[in-house]
XYZ file of C-alpha atoms in Angstrom:
705
model
C -23.706 47.963 70.946
C -20.094 46.944 71.151
C -18.948 50.555 70.770
C -21.225 51.720 73.563
C -19.990 48.942 75.794
C -16.383 49.848 75.093
C -17.026 53.511 75.885
C -18.801 52.582 79.135
C -15.936 50.277 80.136
C -13.322 52.968 79.461
C -15.353 55.489 81.422
C -15.582 53.104 84.358
C -11.815 52.498 84.313
C -11.095 56.218 84.194
C -13.551 56.923 87.007
C -12.059 54.232 89.236
C -8.568 55.413 88.402
C -9.468 58.913 89.545
C -11.068 57.710 92.755
C -8.304 55.292 93.719
C -6.121 58.016 95.266
C -7.787 61.272 96.226
C -5.160 64.029 96.358
C -3.775 64.958 99.778
C -5.122 68.486 99.442
C -8.741 67.293 99.539
C -10.665 67.334 102.787
C -10.415 64.027 104.609
C -14.177 63.633 104.799
C -14.478 64.005 101.032
C -11.754 61.426 100.541
C -13.708 58.889 102.560
C -16.987 59.612 100.771
C -15.339 59.342 97.356
C -13.725 55.986 98.075
C -16.432 54.384 100.188
C -18.797 53.094 97.475
C -16.046 51.747 95.245
C -13.896 49.582 97.441
C -15.147 46.404 95.755
C -13.751 47.724 92.472
C -10.192 47.347 93.740
C -8.651 43.943 93.023
C -6.898 42.129 95.826
C -3.255 43.231 95.919
C -0.925 40.692 94.376
C 2.811 40.444 94.538
C 4.443 42.639 91.920
C 6.335 40.615 89.300
C 8.295 43.562 87.909
C 10.544 45.493 90.303
C 10.228 49.256 90.223
C 13.014 51.821 90.314
C 15.822 50.908 92.737
C 15.895 52.853 95.962
C 18.890 54.995 96.940
C 21.497 53.481 99.192
C 21.094 54.375 102.871
C 23.849 56.384 104.481
C 26.403 54.573 106.592
C 25.636 55.102 110.315
C 28.299 56.868 112.301
C 30.231 55.347 115.162
C 29.139 56.176 118.706
C 31.062 58.976 120.374
C 30.667 61.890 122.711
C 28.837 64.214 120.330
C 25.033 64.231 120.097
C 23.546 64.238 116.608
C 19.906 65.331 116.350
C 17.511 63.039 114.548
C 14.130 63.949 113.039
C 11.454 61.769 111.485
C 13.262 61.944 108.182
C 16.737 61.086 109.454
C 15.943 58.205 111.772
C 18.214 55.897 109.822
C 21.158 57.597 111.548
C 22.039 56.699 115.135
C 22.927 59.028 117.986
C 26.455 59.507 119.123
C 26.062 59.860 122.860
C 28.238 59.582 125.894
C 26.369 56.589 127.269
C 25.244 53.532 125.342
C 21.645 53.237 124.227
C 19.207 50.648 125.483
C 19.754 47.263 123.887
C 16.706 45.401 122.540
C 16.425 41.805 123.536
C 17.319 39.446 120.714
C 14.483 37.066 119.892
C 15.016 33.874 117.940
C 12.704 33.767 114.976
C 10.533 30.699 114.718
C 10.909 28.484 111.694
C 7.198 28.696 110.960
C 6.710 32.314 109.868
C 3.170 31.958 108.579
C 1.934 33.607 111.765
C 4.423 35.968 113.317
C 3.685 37.595 116.659
C 6.792 38.874 118.381
C 6.839 39.175 122.170
C 6.526 42.681 123.541
C 9.774 44.561 123.708
C 10.903 48.108 124.301
C 10.145 50.100 121.181
C 12.261 52.964 122.459
C 15.420 50.895 122.629
C 17.807 50.914 119.699
C 20.527 48.556 118.613
C 23.982 50.029 118.743
C 25.103 47.987 115.745
C 23.739 48.447 112.247
C 24.975 46.285 109.399
C 25.536 48.056 106.123
C 22.541 47.853 103.804
C 22.839 46.157 100.395
C 24.089 48.338 97.576
C 20.685 48.348 95.885
C 17.247 48.166 97.494
C 14.330 47.308 95.227
C 10.760 48.301 96.088
C 9.090 45.517 98.033
C 12.393 43.666 98.374
C 13.816 42.360 101.628
C 17.258 42.725 103.147
C 18.133 39.133 103.976
C 21.881 39.533 104.282
C 21.698 42.707 106.348
C 19.439 41.170 108.978
C 20.797 37.661 109.396
C 22.656 38.521 112.598
C 21.503 41.912 113.877
C 18.114 43.533 113.288
C 17.938 47.301 113.123
C 15.278 48.717 115.412
C 13.473 51.466 113.507
C 11.511 54.138 115.381
C 7.786 54.866 114.964
C 6.699 56.957 111.984
C 4.695 59.169 114.347
C 0.987 58.310 114.245
C 0.746 58.688 118.021
C 2.826 61.886 118.146
C 0.852 63.413 115.221
C 3.965 63.699 113.051
C 1.938 61.699 110.573
C -0.840 64.079 109.582
C -4.484 63.235 108.954
C -3.927 63.639 105.204
C -1.401 60.797 105.290
C -4.014 58.329 106.561
C -6.584 56.692 104.272
C -8.963 53.768 104.492
C -11.101 51.579 102.244
C -14.308 52.523 104.067
C -15.315 54.092 107.368
C -18.288 53.518 109.623
C -18.615 57.306 110.067
C -16.358 60.340 110.214
C -15.643 59.998 113.942
C -14.242 56.533 113.196
C -12.252 57.603 110.133
C -8.681 56.690 109.294
C -7.466 59.818 111.086
C -8.623 58.212 114.354
C -6.610 55.035 113.785
C -3.638 56.186 115.859
C -1.982 54.146 118.597
C -3.324 54.994 122.075
C -5.848 57.565 120.832
C -8.632 58.030 123.373
C -12.328 58.399 122.641
C -14.269 61.382 123.906
C -16.547 61.242 126.937
C -19.521 61.029 124.596
C -18.851 58.258 122.094
C -20.491 58.281 118.669
C -19.319 61.837 118.087
C -16.470 63.311 116.022
C -13.861 61.975 118.442
C -14.121 58.225 118.709
C -11.437 55.731 119.612
C -10.216 54.006 116.417
C -10.586 53.570 112.701
C -13.571 51.315 112.057
C -14.354 49.966 108.597
C -17.769 50.541 107.076
C -18.122 46.819 106.342
C -16.800 43.671 107.953
C -15.006 41.770 105.191
C -11.468 40.925 104.118
C -11.355 43.746 101.539
C -10.888 46.489 104.171
C -7.630 48.336 104.775
C -6.046 51.330 106.444
C -3.172 52.992 104.594
C -0.309 55.209 105.751
C 1.601 57.443 103.354
C 5.143 57.899 104.685
C 5.697 60.585 102.001
C 9.105 59.123 101.153
C 10.738 55.765 100.622
C 10.820 53.992 103.946
C 12.143 50.720 105.277
C 9.160 49.296 107.181
C 10.146 46.895 109.965
C 7.089 46.413 112.154
C 3.469 47.163 113.012
C 1.862 47.809 116.418
C -1.899 47.426 116.777
C -4.677 47.990 119.299
C -8.446 47.643 119.205
C -11.043 50.367 119.636
C -10.949 52.520 122.756
C -14.503 52.316 124.060
C -16.277 51.878 127.378
C -19.172 50.005 125.827
C -18.014 48.149 122.708
C -15.498 45.367 122.058
C -13.981 45.792 118.617
C -10.561 44.589 117.519
C -8.742 42.791 114.712
C -7.256 39.363 115.386
C -5.104 38.974 112.252
C -3.987 41.016 109.265
C -1.546 41.134 106.393
C 0.857 43.897 105.391
C 1.329 45.391 101.918
C 3.644 48.098 100.597
C 3.612 50.216 97.473
C 5.517 52.989 95.774
C 2.510 54.572 94.072
C -0.547 53.254 96.000
C -1.641 51.225 92.939
C 0.833 48.336 92.607
C 1.116 46.487 95.901
C 3.482 43.885 97.281
C 2.218 41.557 99.999
C 4.574 40.575 102.784
C 5.513 36.928 102.339
C 7.640 34.227 103.907
C 8.728 30.704 102.953
C 5.178 29.427 103.433
C 3.647 32.040 101.167
C 1.536 35.058 102.066
C 2.240 36.068 105.653
C -0.673 36.560 108.056
C 0.221 38.316 111.300
C -1.565 37.634 114.566
C -3.006 40.810 116.119
C -4.976 41.510 119.299
C -6.927 39.348 121.723
C -8.457 42.378 123.499
C -8.774 46.072 122.711
C -6.218 47.958 124.821
C -2.921 46.053 125.061
C -0.649 46.955 122.112
C 0.729 44.025 120.095
C 3.948 44.355 118.109
C 4.610 42.305 114.992
C 8.091 42.694 113.565
C 8.353 41.816 109.906
C 10.746 38.880 109.401
C 12.391 40.948 106.674
C 11.892 44.711 106.188
C 9.904 45.975 103.211
C 10.783 49.065 101.182
C 8.122 51.471 99.891
C 6.356 54.776 100.392
C 2.899 53.455 101.292
C 1.965 50.699 103.701
C -1.433 49.061 104.113
C -2.815 46.981 106.946
C -5.422 44.564 105.631
C -7.492 42.874 108.410
C -8.179 39.192 107.727
C -10.095 38.265 110.889
C -11.653 40.098 113.827
C -13.449 39.518 117.109
C -16.564 37.537 116.276
C -18.913 39.756 118.302
C -17.317 42.994 117.169
C -16.280 44.977 114.120
C -13.109 45.771 112.194
C -11.531 48.534 114.273
C -7.856 49.348 114.690
C -5.379 51.761 116.190
C -1.906 51.398 114.732
C 1.676 52.604 114.766
C 4.216 51.790 112.066
C 7.911 51.202 112.690
C 10.099 52.369 109.851
C 13.370 54.031 108.902
C 12.979 56.717 106.217
C 15.657 56.317 103.573
C 17.938 59.280 102.788
C 16.449 61.603 100.182
C 17.770 65.201 100.360
C 15.543 66.205 97.459
C 12.375 65.248 99.305
C 10.208 68.294 100.099
C 8.840 66.891 103.353
C 12.360 66.077 104.526
C 13.448 69.678 104.060
C 10.296 71.022 105.683
C 10.522 68.823 108.795
C 14.286 69.001 109.261
C 15.350 70.347 112.629
C 18.669 70.476 114.419
C 19.755 71.162 117.969
C 23.073 72.632 119.000
C 22.809 71.430 122.600
C 25.256 68.654 123.441
C 23.038 66.705 125.835
C 22.323 63.060 126.625
C 19.232 62.442 124.485
C 17.987 59.032 125.562
C 15.764 57.382 128.138
C 17.323 56.738 131.534
C 16.340 54.009 133.939
C 16.543 54.616 137.686
C 20.236 53.787 138.017
C 21.154 55.845 134.956
C 19.065 58.785 136.154
C 20.869 58.766 139.503
C 24.239 58.528 137.743
C 23.436 61.430 135.403
C 22.436 63.640 138.340
C 25.715 62.741 140.008
C 27.635 63.658 136.841
C 25.920 67.054 136.649
C 26.689 67.649 140.315
C 30.366 66.844 139.708
C 30.464 69.127 136.673
C 28.931 72.063 138.565
C 29.590 71.422 142.282
C 29.348 75.098 143.223
C 25.728 75.478 142.049
C 24.201 71.987 142.441
C 23.249 69.593 145.191
C 21.579 66.183 144.968
C 19.315 65.082 147.814
C 16.301 62.827 148.298
C 12.896 63.621 149.770
C 11.884 60.085 150.753
C 11.319 56.653 149.274
C 8.850 54.948 146.979
C 6.705 51.975 147.947
C 9.404 49.673 146.536
C 12.127 51.492 148.458
C 13.623 53.590 145.652
C 14.833 57.005 146.782
C 13.095 60.052 145.342
C 16.089 62.057 144.191
C 15.940 65.807 143.599
C 18.504 68.302 142.369
C 18.906 71.826 143.673
C 20.545 74.537 141.570
C 21.496 77.821 143.213
C 24.539 79.995 143.807
C 24.456 78.773 147.429
C 23.094 75.220 147.223
C 21.627 73.911 150.433
C 20.941 77.361 151.844
C 17.738 79.391 151.749
C 18.570 83.054 151.204
C 16.367 85.960 152.216
C 14.506 87.382 149.225
C 15.447 84.493 146.945
C 12.326 82.603 145.775
C 12.094 78.832 145.785
C 10.917 77.175 142.552
C 10.185 73.529 141.771
C 9.640 71.325 138.734
C 8.552 67.765 139.302
C 7.675 65.010 136.859
C 6.622 61.398 136.740
C 3.722 61.398 139.210
C 2.266 59.062 136.625
C 5.132 56.670 136.005
C 4.284 56.082 132.350
C 4.402 59.802 131.487
C 8.098 59.798 130.815
C 8.763 62.908 128.715
C 8.788 65.247 131.727
C 11.376 63.052 133.457
C 13.745 63.284 130.501
C 13.165 67.010 129.982
C 14.168 67.720 133.582
C 17.326 65.650 133.178
C 18.105 67.594 130.007
C 17.342 70.863 131.793
C 19.835 70.041 134.551
C 22.559 69.398 131.982
C 21.675 72.512 129.988
C 21.681 74.875 132.962
C 25.010 73.519 134.168
C 26.624 73.894 130.739
C 25.229 77.364 130.122
C 26.225 78.569 133.580
C 29.787 77.435 132.968
C 29.733 79.032 129.509
C 28.817 82.396 131.048
C 25.262 82.677 129.693
C 24.048 85.881 131.404
C 20.399 84.864 131.415
C 21.085 81.494 133.038
C 23.588 82.940 135.496
C 21.043 85.574 136.587
C 18.364 82.899 137.038
C 20.551 80.590 139.131
C 22.076 83.426 141.167
C 18.702 84.900 142.120
C 16.567 81.750 142.412
C 16.719 78.483 144.303
C 15.649 75.845 141.766
C 14.546 72.303 142.620
C 14.030 69.495 140.097
C 12.352 66.203 141.044
C 12.390 64.080 137.852
C 10.822 60.849 139.157
C 7.982 61.142 141.670
C 6.829 57.593 140.874
C 9.957 55.580 140.008
C 8.183 52.266 140.609
C 5.612 53.039 137.923
C 8.298 54.141 135.495
C 10.230 50.897 135.843
C 7.067 48.951 135.070
C 6.328 51.048 131.960
C 9.964 50.974 130.811
C 10.001 47.170 130.873
C 7.755 47.199 127.787
C 8.967 50.462 126.331
C 7.683 53.521 124.586
C 5.145 51.899 122.267
C 4.034 48.744 124.055
C 2.967 49.937 127.486
C -0.462 51.091 126.359
C -2.226 54.053 127.898
C -2.055 53.203 131.598
C 0.664 50.655 132.429
C 2.854 52.242 135.118
C 0.476 55.138 135.772
C -0.107 54.165 139.398
C 2.280 53.431 142.232
C 3.194 49.843 142.988
C 0.361 49.786 145.553
C -2.171 51.051 142.997
C -2.488 54.762 143.908
C -2.681 57.720 141.517
C -0.294 60.209 143.135
C -1.582 63.199 141.202
C -5.022 62.898 142.844
C -3.950 61.469 146.193
C -3.777 64.702 148.187
C -6.373 65.773 150.780
C -9.472 67.458 149.393
C -9.179 70.925 150.903
C -11.534 72.479 148.333
C -14.596 70.896 149.911
C -13.544 71.988 153.395
C -13.169 75.585 152.228
C -16.381 75.740 150.220
C -18.512 74.012 152.855
C -17.282 76.478 155.469
C -17.968 79.428 153.172
C -21.496 78.185 152.399
C -22.375 77.408 155.995
C -25.142 79.777 157.181
C -24.554 82.118 160.118
C -20.873 81.468 160.087
C -19.684 84.224 162.422
C -16.033 83.203 162.397
C -14.176 84.217 159.256
C -13.163 81.191 157.206
C -9.406 80.947 156.530
C -8.779 81.095 152.811
C -5.190 79.858 152.873
C -2.929 77.367 154.695
C -5.944 75.141 155.311
C -4.794 72.359 157.666
C -4.713 68.735 156.552
C -7.687 66.743 157.949
C -6.910 64.418 160.824
C -8.272 61.347 159.037
C -5.791 61.836 156.215
C -2.858 61.558 158.608
C -3.869 58.147 159.984
C -1.553 55.255 159.141
C -4.380 53.248 157.554
C -5.444 56.083 155.250
C -5.105 55.363 151.526
C -2.126 57.616 151.018
C 0.930 56.627 149.006
C 4.368 56.845 150.565
C 5.350 59.051 147.649
C 2.471 61.443 148.417
C 3.481 61.760 152.070
C 7.059 62.473 150.982
C 5.846 65.198 148.636
C 3.730 66.855 151.331
C 6.671 66.900 153.750
C 8.866 68.406 151.017
C 6.261 71.066 150.185
C 5.876 72.014 153.852
C 9.612 72.103 154.566
C 10.644 74.386 151.687
C 8.742 77.673 151.127
C 8.065 77.172 147.428
C 6.531 80.081 145.551
C 5.929 78.613 142.095
C 5.865 75.098 140.687
C 5.215 73.111 137.536
C 3.975 69.530 137.464
C 5.091 67.945 134.166
C 2.665 65.367 132.792
C 1.803 63.826 129.418
C -0.895 62.500 127.126
C -2.088 65.961 126.010
C -0.611 69.250 124.837
C -2.000 71.927 127.149
C -1.307 73.776 130.401
C -3.909 73.274 133.144
C -4.388 75.639 136.089
C -6.499 75.496 139.317
C -9.027 74.855 140.457
C -9.081 71.245 139.295
C -12.311 70.461 141.158
C -15.756 71.829 140.330
C -17.627 73.643 143.060
C -21.087 72.500 141.934
C -21.407 68.922 143.194
C -23.770 67.830 140.403
C -21.468 68.841 137.553
C -18.440 67.096 136.058
C -17.194 70.094 134.046
C -17.453 73.705 135.156
C -15.029 76.622 135.067
C -14.042 77.009 138.719
C -11.710 79.918 139.263
C -9.423 80.664 142.172
C -9.243 84.155 143.696
C -5.947 84.450 141.771
C -7.442 83.319 138.480
C -5.857 86.143 136.467
C -2.423 85.169 137.819
C -2.882 81.494 137.002
C -4.090 82.280 133.497
C -0.983 84.376 132.909
C 1.328 81.706 134.304
C -0.262 79.054 132.077
C -0.042 81.305 129.035
C 3.608 82.150 129.737
C 4.457 78.486 129.176
C 2.031 77.754 126.353
C 2.868 80.842 124.302
C 6.597 80.078 124.263
C 6.120 76.421 123.342
C 6.713 75.673 119.670
C 3.321 74.035 119.065
C 1.009 74.518 122.043
C -0.677 77.667 120.694
C -0.572 76.612 117.033
C -4.160 77.067 115.855
C -3.644 74.699 112.918
C -2.635 71.650 114.945
C -5.174 68.887 115.437
C -6.281 67.773 118.925
C -4.428 64.903 120.533
C -7.594 62.998 121.392
C -10.982 64.656 121.826
C -10.385 68.095 123.339
C -9.461 71.158 121.282
C -7.617 73.639 123.515
C -6.792 76.139 120.779
C -9.740 78.325 121.744
C -7.947 79.131 125.033
C -4.456 79.500 123.553
C -3.245 76.120 124.764
C -4.454 76.576 128.353
C -7.440 75.249 130.279
C -8.997 75.548 133.709
C -8.691 72.105 135.252
C -12.288 71.905 136.480
C -13.665 72.939 133.087
C -11.732 70.038 131.529
C -12.596 67.292 134.016
C -13.165 67.518 137.743
C -10.578 65.992 140.073
C -10.687 65.947 143.876
C -7.446 66.083 145.833
C -5.180 67.275 143.037
C -1.642 68.408 143.760
C -2.350 71.837 142.216
C -5.335 72.595 144.445
C -3.575 71.261 147.530
C -0.480 73.340 146.850
C -2.579 76.499 146.472
C -4.758 75.967 149.560
C -2.181 74.470 151.950
C 0.994 76.390 151.056
C 2.057 79.653 149.424
C 2.924 77.874 146.170
C 1.120 78.469 142.872
C 1.303 75.235 140.873
C 0.133 74.341 137.367
C 0.117 71.100 135.376
C 1.989 71.118 132.084
C 0.936 68.403 129.623
C 3.906 68.092 127.291
C 2.804 65.926 124.354
C 0.128 63.604 123.003
C 2.548 60.696 123.464
C 3.183 59.895 127.118
C 6.283 57.829 126.405
C 7.864 59.084 123.168
C 10.564 57.147 121.403
C 14.128 58.197 122.252
C 14.499 59.577 118.727
C 11.857 62.194 119.571
C 13.694 63.623 122.588
C 15.843 66.199 120.753
C 12.798 67.709 119.066
C 10.806 67.646 122.301
C 13.676 69.471 123.977
C 13.567 72.140 121.292
C 9.787 72.387 121.722
C 9.990 72.949 125.480
C 13.386 74.473 126.268
C 12.349 78.125 126.086
C 9.065 77.438 127.876
C 10.819 75.710 130.759
C 13.107 78.705 131.264
C 10.426 81.376 130.802
C 8.160 79.724 133.361
C 10.959 79.603 135.933
C 11.538 83.325 135.396
C 7.922 84.058 136.350
C 8.823 83.366 139.985
C 10.298 86.864 140.094
C 7.036 88.489 139.027
C 5.328 90.347 141.877
C 6.562 91.662 145.221
C 8.713 90.297 148.009
C 9.972 91.498 151.343
C 10.221 90.880 155.082
C 7.642 91.647 157.784
C 9.409 92.939 160.910
C 8.352 94.043 164.377
C 9.320 97.350 165.987
C 12.640 95.844 167.014
C 13.519 94.815 163.462
C 12.949 91.107 164.057
C 11.147 89.030 161.462
C 7.581 88.023 162.292
C 6.822 84.384 161.478
C 3.421 83.330 160.073
C 2.273 86.919 159.538
C -0.753 87.062 157.231
C -0.457 89.251 154.135
C -3.608 90.234 152.254
C -4.096 91.937 148.906
C -7.228 93.998 148.523
C -9.687 92.433 146.104
C -8.111 88.953 146.264
C -9.687 86.558 148.750
C -6.563 84.456 149.193
C -3.843 85.411 151.655
C -0.298 84.202 152.155
C 1.869 83.824 155.237
C 5.423 84.770 156.003
C 8.008 82.063 156.504
C 8.776 80.266 159.737
C 12.120 80.078 161.493
C 12.728 76.380 160.977
C 15.904 74.389 161.249
C 16.313 72.292 158.133
C 18.677 69.424 157.543
C 18.360 70.096 153.834
C 19.609 73.609 154.525
C 22.844 72.442 156.131
C 21.891 73.745 159.550
C 20.744 77.123 158.282
C 17.371 78.612 159.186
C 14.707 80.166 157.067
C 14.399 83.848 157.957
C 11.241 84.569 159.934
C 8.872 87.046 158.363
C 10.004 86.635 154.768
C 7.315 86.643 152.093
C 7.272 86.437 148.320
C 3.999 87.154 146.560
C 3.359 86.533 142.865
C 1.082 89.349 141.839
C -0.167 90.809 138.561
C -1.833 94.218 138.492
C -5.413 94.157 137.235
C -5.230 97.589 135.608
C -2.310 99.430 134.088
C -0.718 101.804 136.557
C -2.670 100.499 139.518
């Protein structure tokens, strides 16, 4: 009897030991099923009495200088050496009572310039009291939101169902349109008790400094955690609980489901694994969380994941976030570096009175030349989608440097194209989002203008006017399929139109743009018109333009040259998988939008415009900017080069004079274009656009046609 009992006990211990950590190679679903029925078998983590192996000493950070040093997820313990100082985090006095620590929101993208040298030896679970008495190091996010942390690095005690698994517990993740499917808006535990946890494997020794949490993204349910404790481990078996002078430390979490809450650990903890253990939750809800972890990976050149993820950039650029004043100053610096090919001007003002600055790059800045196409990039229509803003500032610097260095490709592009870059369409919204920073603004803070308008969808709905006219019975007069006039009601002073939108329309009408890209964020895909469905009873329907084959090519030209956009192995950002269309999507088949800038540009002007969604994270940490530049640099250049695809020329009368507003049609394509007008332009330094000029982006349907 005793022998049988001993054998049964040993078998139980072995079984639980095997199930405690499913290997990373197993399918996530199987991991959850294996661990779900046994979570009661795990004892509550206690503080380890015996220290494990000492951790290696972190490298000494370098002094700031002019050179830019690239930083990946695995080298975030080093600081940048840039020409301008980084953002400074606000210093917050720690309260004497540390039993409940909830730090006020601060900019997670800002980094301290000073870093005190770490102690000679760091022991697992130990704190760095001496190193953080005066100055706290601000560590970047591990990358749950940006997907740098893979699904196999996330584990949980139990899950309510697969769509609410640990892989969905990422900061700012959005649920699908139909909840209760595979794409829900958080990790939710299978049971509501204090034994639940979500675990992140950093895959190397890491100095954890903080945790950011949200509740469940849902239209119908209210689920969030109100307090939790933090534990770290080196092997996922022996755990150390974060403590303070009063004992075990319980951190206060969320009071609603969407606003992120940052808790900085009073003293950093060292380990490979970190667990968040909810201790209380909303009384009418369930245990559900979305999280991001702040941590500095410790140097380990022998680590496999470090070698695999290591990336460098040779471009000496200003990799940091720029506020409005700094953005204006950087544009001025680029203009002074390359005065012969650049010009800074503004197209209007925001609701708060900030000027909307743009940069032109051309061999004859300020002058429209016959046969030279006009191209535009603009970013920041949603103020909290910041990556596009910074990429355009980096692009300005890069083009200037490469032009001066004699890069033939860049010189050819600038000599034969008139490029325009508008990095901040909604500067008011950006300033609001930047006040809280890259991790704490949530999903929508700063999206709208200061008067509450979404610029991206604030243009007149010309689609309905066109389609209603085409569907009208006995319509003898041919319906114009291009340059559709703006409705009279839209031009009234009391119309709900943002000042920024009116400035954009004036800019689009003044300059004969041929091709444009609208840089956005929150997804990783390129969207092309139409953005509005034609069937009024549907919310999703592929709605093609007459130039659908051209738009699909333009979208693919960007996506295919991006480092990750067409990667079939990458997981979706939120709930939509765009891999089936090679990283591109028709806007109306994704979600219908009336009055989009892309549709307006196509129907009111000669410009073909697409929306480029640059990353899952709308406001990435400054440490991510070098890698994002590497991801998008080639795509940004290739897309600009597409403006030279097609035909161009001048329509003249019998006397050789250009004919303004002449209509040009292509057989088989029910969308015409018009030649340019002879308009005096202040932006053109008194020059005039040549009447009769046209540039038509065109792709042959059949080889040799």
